[in-house]
Amino acid sequence: MDLTYTEEEEEFRARLREWLGKALPGLPPKPSPADWPGRRAYDLGWQRTLYDAGYAGLHWPVDAGGRGATPTQHLIYLEETERAGAPYVGASFVGLLHAGPTIASEGTAQQRARWLPPVLRGDEVWCQGFSEPDAGSDLASLRTRAWRDGDDYVVSGSKIWTSHAEVADWCELLVRTTPVSATTPKHKGITWLAMPMDAPGITVRPLRTLAGSTEFAEVFLDEVRVPVANRVGAENDGWRVTMVTLSYERGTAFVGEVVACRRVLGELAREARRNGRWDDPVLRRRLGRLSAEFAALWRLTQWNVSESQRTGGVPGIGGSVFKLRYSHARQELYETAGEVLGAAGLDLDHEWVLDRLSSLSYTIAAGTSQIQQNIVAERILGLPKGR
């Protein structure tokens, strides 16, 4: 596989770099991390700027409203926006990287027309309603129930760790439409719904993380009515649709963060030289090994994205390999940041310290490392299932 950039791709990079140089100075100041309405407005404003310039949805197919860019152009976009210090997707994360690609792959023409353009334009925010208090890693054990009542599903239950729920317009929601029984195993009987967050019966309670932020929430559902027309995929086929969602989450959603980690690694080396910790050979070896690790992850990213394009646009199980290694590499990166900072590693106002706290969740989010190890063992290596 040729991973070098063509002349056409380098021209795309040059145009993008020039545009970023003009667009970024005009952005308003970033809001406080605690100001979620302000953060929503800021993130959606940037998404609209990208849309107007033709850079929104580069990784989406044209028939889904995307720009139809090549996988390599998408990676160049991630490299250049990170290099320039452009805003992260933020509140648009679930819509752009989870729900949107899932609807593009599995939704009807009417569903694609209704939900995809507002995501690309920066008009609407999505949240993810998958995990439950008693069904985290074992997602198929979810118990939030939905039953048919005419043209609606009536939904009752609760979700936890619901990303961006307090500012979301829509929720990608997993519900159980058929109870578990001798003839219906837990992976069956699950349905994927698009739930409007302003529907009666929804209560959102923000959860404060170790770093003090509230990007997650508990969501309680008390006989919430969701139109049957909002079902993506067939009734009881939600587990298969969910695997599409998770393949995007594990395969491509963290790609931009690899670029950010490589930037942080360079900043750590410069800070170590400045404060004298560069003299520690153990620290230098650790930084060197992390540099090799993230370079390898970037190459794996290039392979995964190219492979997904070859196989129809949905990332494959190679995303589990990436997610497993990236989660641990990110944790080690910010542990190393603590070594470089020394006593300043306790300063909660320092960006690296906050990133170190948030990195602890990465071996849990999007499927625990144990889940990823099982997927790699069974689906890639062909090992037998555990008993």
XYZ file of C-alpha atoms in Angstrom:
387
model
C 0.000 0.000 0.000
C 1.411 3.398 -1.013
C 1.044 5.773 1.942
C 2.830 8.735 0.348
C 0.916 11.859 -0.713
C 0.264 12.583 -4.391
C 0.698 15.964 -6.033
C -3.084 16.439 -6.037
C -3.262 15.663 -2.320
C -0.496 18.120 -1.535
C -2.390 20.774 -3.506
C -5.440 20.030 -1.327
C -3.224 20.486 1.748
C -1.936 23.832 0.489
C -5.467 25.161 -0.195
C -6.672 24.025 3.214
C -3.666 25.515 4.988
C -4.224 28.837 3.237
C -7.920 28.858 4.178
C -7.197 28.043 7.822
C -4.733 30.902 7.958
C -7.526 33.287 6.959
C -10.421 31.733 8.906
C -8.958 31.087 12.355
C -8.007 34.666 13.332
C -11.664 35.711 13.020
C -13.019 33.175 15.509
C -14.582 34.449 18.759
C -12.919 33.603 22.107
C -13.486 30.081 23.393
C -16.134 29.908 26.135
C -15.466 28.539 29.595
C -15.358 24.708 29.802
C -18.274 24.915 32.251
C -20.437 26.976 29.873
C -22.075 24.223 27.829
C -24.608 26.435 26.020
C -21.682 28.689 25.080
C -19.594 25.715 24.003
C -22.461 24.402 21.896
C -22.798 27.750 20.133
C -19.019 27.965 19.594
C -18.717 24.407 18.245
C -21.717 24.756 15.942
C -20.440 28.116 14.728
C -17.180 26.492 13.686
C -19.060 23.650 12.015
C -21.062 26.199 10.008
C -17.824 27.917 8.987
C -16.494 24.580 7.719
C -19.753 23.911 5.894
C -19.755 27.265 4.128
C -16.139 26.732 3.044
C -16.800 23.219 1.723
C -14.862 21.351 4.415
C -17.761 19.820 6.387
C -18.278 16.085 6.117
C -15.160 15.323 4.113
C -15.372 11.710 5.295
C -19.067 11.395 4.395
C -20.205 10.145 0.963
C -21.675 12.648 -1.488
C -25.101 10.987 -1.428
C -25.200 11.614 2.347
C -24.425 15.308 1.924
C -20.668 14.944 2.361
C -17.898 16.222 0.134
C -16.799 12.857 -1.199
C -13.152 13.488 -0.358
C -10.703 10.615 -0.465
C -9.652 8.978 2.828
C -6.204 10.525 2.408
C -7.677 14.008 1.993
C -9.625 13.465 5.206
C -6.413 12.555 7.029
C -4.697 15.625 5.580
C -7.615 17.696 6.862
C -7.086 16.276 10.376
C -3.344 16.910 10.209
C -3.696 20.501 9.057
C -6.551 21.561 11.359
C -4.663 20.195 14.359
C -1.417 21.820 13.244
C -3.208 25.157 12.899
C -4.931 24.887 16.287
C -8.443 24.804 14.793
C -11.383 24.022 17.121
C -12.169 20.387 17.878
C -15.581 18.988 16.866
C -16.720 19.284 20.503
C -20.491 19.098 20.854
C -20.729 17.890 17.235
C -18.775 14.722 18.075
C -21.690 12.259 18.221
C -23.525 13.703 15.221
C -20.493 13.915 12.952
C -18.644 10.776 13.995
C -21.300 8.338 15.321
C -24.948 8.994 14.484
C -24.364 10.728 11.151
C -22.240 7.974 9.567
C -24.629 5.338 10.945
C -27.665 7.026 9.392
C -25.693 7.507 6.163
C -25.031 3.738 6.103
C -28.312 2.361 7.473
C -30.971 5.076 7.208
C -33.701 5.518 4.620
C -33.579 8.293 2.052
C -36.070 10.288 4.114
C -34.029 9.835 7.291
C -30.820 10.888 5.573
C -32.515 13.976 4.158
C -33.949 14.941 7.569
C -31.007 14.353 9.897
C -27.756 14.603 7.961
C -27.855 18.176 6.553
C -28.449 19.797 9.997
C -25.438 17.938 11.402
C -23.206 19.102 8.565
C -24.506 22.696 8.726
C -24.009 22.924 12.495
C -27.717 23.287 13.223
C -28.266 20.292 15.539
C -26.404 18.331 18.226
C -26.703 14.613 18.928
C -25.981 12.660 22.102
C -25.344 8.945 22.587
C -27.816 6.929 24.660
C -26.200 3.500 24.780
C -24.783 2.684 28.246
C -26.991 1.946 31.234
C -26.235 1.685 34.973
C -26.365 -2.138 34.799
C -25.212 -2.526 31.180
C -21.932 -0.788 30.524
C -19.396 -3.066 28.864
C -22.116 -5.684 28.419
C -24.155 -3.393 26.213
C -26.462 -6.191 25.052
C -27.797 -6.462 28.619
C -29.575 -3.104 28.299
C -33.056 -2.967 29.838
C -34.546 0.323 28.614
C -37.852 -0.894 27.173
C -39.807 0.273 24.134
C -43.211 -1.045 23.108
C -45.341 -0.218 20.081
C -48.419 1.953 20.463
C -49.742 2.745 17.017
C -47.231 4.868 15.123
C -45.028 5.405 18.205
C -42.685 3.512 20.459
C -43.234 4.238 24.148
C -39.850 4.210 25.928
C -39.090 3.866 29.641
C -35.745 3.313 31.355
C -32.497 5.175 31.953
C -29.131 5.793 30.342
C -25.797 6.869 31.804
C -22.640 8.504 30.431
C -24.823 10.110 27.763
C -22.405 12.387 25.910
C -23.598 16.009 25.458
C -27.167 15.219 26.576
C -27.747 18.590 28.230
C -27.278 20.494 24.949
C -28.459 17.859 22.454
C -31.389 18.016 20.039
C -31.383 14.287 19.249
C -30.254 11.065 20.895
C -29.072 7.874 19.194
C -30.918 5.543 21.530
C -30.765 1.788 22.027
C -33.912 0.145 23.410
C -35.166 -3.371 23.977
C -38.223 -4.083 21.850
C -38.398 -7.829 22.561
C -37.665 -9.263 26.028
C -34.862 -11.784 26.466
C -36.173 -15.355 26.427
C -35.194 -18.883 25.508
C -35.831 -18.011 21.861
C -34.575 -14.381 21.960
C -30.972 -14.033 23.190
C -29.909 -10.676 24.578
C -28.207 -9.574 21.351
C -31.560 -9.889 19.602
C -34.575 -7.771 20.412
C -32.642 -4.454 20.402
C -33.701 -1.482 18.246
C -31.856 1.739 17.270
C -34.014 4.898 17.553
C -33.498 8.600 16.948
C -35.160 10.275 19.940
C -35.940 14.021 20.032
C -34.509 15.389 23.284
C -37.400 17.837 23.734
C -39.986 15.034 23.952
C -42.099 14.937 27.158
C -40.885 12.477 29.765
C -37.116 13.075 29.415
C -35.076 14.165 32.452
C -31.374 15.013 32.060
C -29.034 15.150 35.068
C -25.433 16.192 34.289
C -22.603 14.087 35.753
C -19.418 15.774 36.960
C -16.230 14.007 35.905
C -12.920 13.703 37.764
C -11.700 16.721 35.801
C -14.731 18.764 36.903
C -16.469 18.855 33.503
C -20.060 17.837 32.748
C -20.014 16.504 29.201
C -21.829 13.360 30.388
C -25.259 12.965 31.936
C -27.806 10.539 33.265
C -30.979 10.456 31.183
C -34.256 9.167 32.610
C -37.079 8.173 30.240
C -40.656 7.997 31.497
C -42.996 6.780 28.744
C -41.328 8.918 26.089
C -43.053 8.643 22.718
C -40.732 8.201 19.734
C -42.221 7.871 16.223
C -41.708 4.505 14.565
C -40.461 6.516 11.575
C -37.430 7.399 13.721
C -36.259 3.791 13.819
C -32.987 3.226 11.924
C -32.920 -0.309 10.578
C -35.534 -2.944 11.256
C -37.171 -3.587 14.610
C -35.018 -5.973 16.680
C -32.070 -5.448 14.282
C -30.531 -2.736 16.427
C -27.521 -4.787 17.514
C -26.286 -5.040 13.931
C -26.893 -1.299 13.423
C -25.069 -0.632 16.696
C -22.027 -2.536 15.438
C -21.942 -0.067 12.546
C -22.026 2.827 15.022
C -19.290 1.290 17.183
C -17.110 0.519 14.178
C -17.070 4.252 13.398
C -16.465 5.126 17.052
C -13.528 2.735 17.363
C -12.229 3.011 13.833
C -12.284 6.709 12.900
C -13.723 8.856 15.702
C -10.381 9.128 17.544
C -8.258 9.750 14.449
C -7.908 13.489 15.039
C -6.781 12.833 18.593
C -3.781 10.831 17.355
C -2.604 13.953 15.539
C -3.142 15.986 18.722
C -1.157 13.471 20.797
C 1.774 13.695 18.376
C 1.718 17.470 18.772
C 1.628 17.185 22.575
C 4.551 14.766 22.460
C 6.671 17.397 20.720
C 5.619 19.993 23.278
C 6.598 17.631 26.111
C 10.057 17.197 24.651
C 10.509 20.965 24.380
C 9.296 21.509 27.942
C 11.648 18.786 29.231
C 14.569 20.527 27.550
C 13.508 23.837 29.060
C 13.086 22.659 32.667
C 16.070 20.295 32.759
C 14.201 16.986 32.868
C 15.616 16.102 29.461
C 18.767 15.024 31.296
C 16.909 11.950 32.586
C 17.730 9.103 30.137
C 14.706 7.066 31.271
C 12.390 9.946 30.383
C 14.078 10.411 26.998
C 13.657 6.728 26.175
C 10.002 6.902 27.170
C 9.399 9.911 24.932
C 11.192 8.170 22.069
C 9.136 5.013 22.451
C 5.905 7.038 22.573
C 6.954 8.843 19.406
C 7.348 5.490 17.664
C 4.033 4.274 19.091
C 2.043 7.244 17.803
C 3.797 7.108 14.433
C 2.710 3.460 14.175
C -0.840 4.372 15.229
C -0.963 6.988 12.490
C 0.115 4.399 9.924
C -2.529 2.017 11.290
C -5.067 4.822 10.928
C -4.089 5.284 7.289
C -4.499 1.558 6.683
C -7.868 1.366 8.504
C -9.314 4.333 6.633
C -8.084 3.007 3.279
C -9.469 -0.442 4.077
C -12.872 0.970 5.043
C -13.035 2.814 1.748
C -12.208 -0.384 -0.131
C -14.900 -2.349 1.691
C -17.715 0.183 1.344
C -16.969 2.950 3.824
C -17.658 1.207 7.160
C -14.529 0.695 9.304
C -13.717 -2.941 10.008
C -12.598 -4.815 13.090
C -9.130 -3.309 12.681
C -10.640 -0.384 14.557
C -10.556 -2.498 17.713
C -6.792 -2.929 17.332
C -6.427 0.816 16.974
C -8.730 1.655 19.875
C -6.998 -0.832 22.190
C -3.497 0.490 21.536
C -4.498 4.146 21.340
C -6.270 4.111 24.720
C -3.195 2.837 26.545
C -0.777 5.017 24.575
C -2.785 8.128 25.432
C -2.750 7.239 29.123
C 1.006 6.724 29.053
C 1.495 9.995 27.171
C -0.168 12.003 29.927
C 1.502 10.004 32.697
C 4.738 11.090 31.042
C 3.429 14.654 30.959
C 3.121 14.425 34.746
C 6.794 13.406 34.968
C 7.829 16.325 32.772
C 5.775 18.831 34.778
C 6.981 17.649 38.188
C 5.178 19.527 40.974
C 3.168 21.432 38.342
C 1.547 18.103 37.506
C -0.869 18.793 40.380
C -2.072 22.089 38.892
C -5.664 21.520 37.726
C -5.502 24.684 35.637
C -2.871 23.112 33.369
C -4.246 21.612 30.150
C -1.986 18.550 30.367
C -3.182 17.799 33.898
C -6.821 17.902 32.823
C -5.990 15.716 29.834
C -4.245 13.274 32.168
C -7.427 12.959 34.233
C -9.653 12.536 31.186
C -7.274 9.958 29.671
C -8.189 7.556 32.484
C -11.576 7.029 30.826
C -10.200 5.991 27.450
C -9.728 2.328 28.388
C -13.445 2.289 29.287
C -15.115 4.571 26.713
C -16.214 3.122 23.353
C -15.825 -0.407 24.700
C -13.408 -1.383 27.468
C -9.937 -2.688 26.685
C -11.110 -6.125 27.794
C -13.918 -5.997 25.208
C -11.439 -4.931 22.506
C -9.081 -7.762 23.458
C -11.927 -10.247 23.071
C -12.813 -8.858 19.636
C -9.197 -9.033 18.479
C -8.785 -12.561 19.867
C -11.996 -13.996 18.433
C -12.552 -12.097 15.185
C -8.969 -11.433 14.032
C -6.911 -14.225 15.574
C -9.684 -16.816 15.414
C -9.280 -17.930 19.016
C -12.186 -19.782 20.688
C -14.688 -17.922 22.838
C -14.172 -18.044 26.587
C -16.342 -20.375 28.634
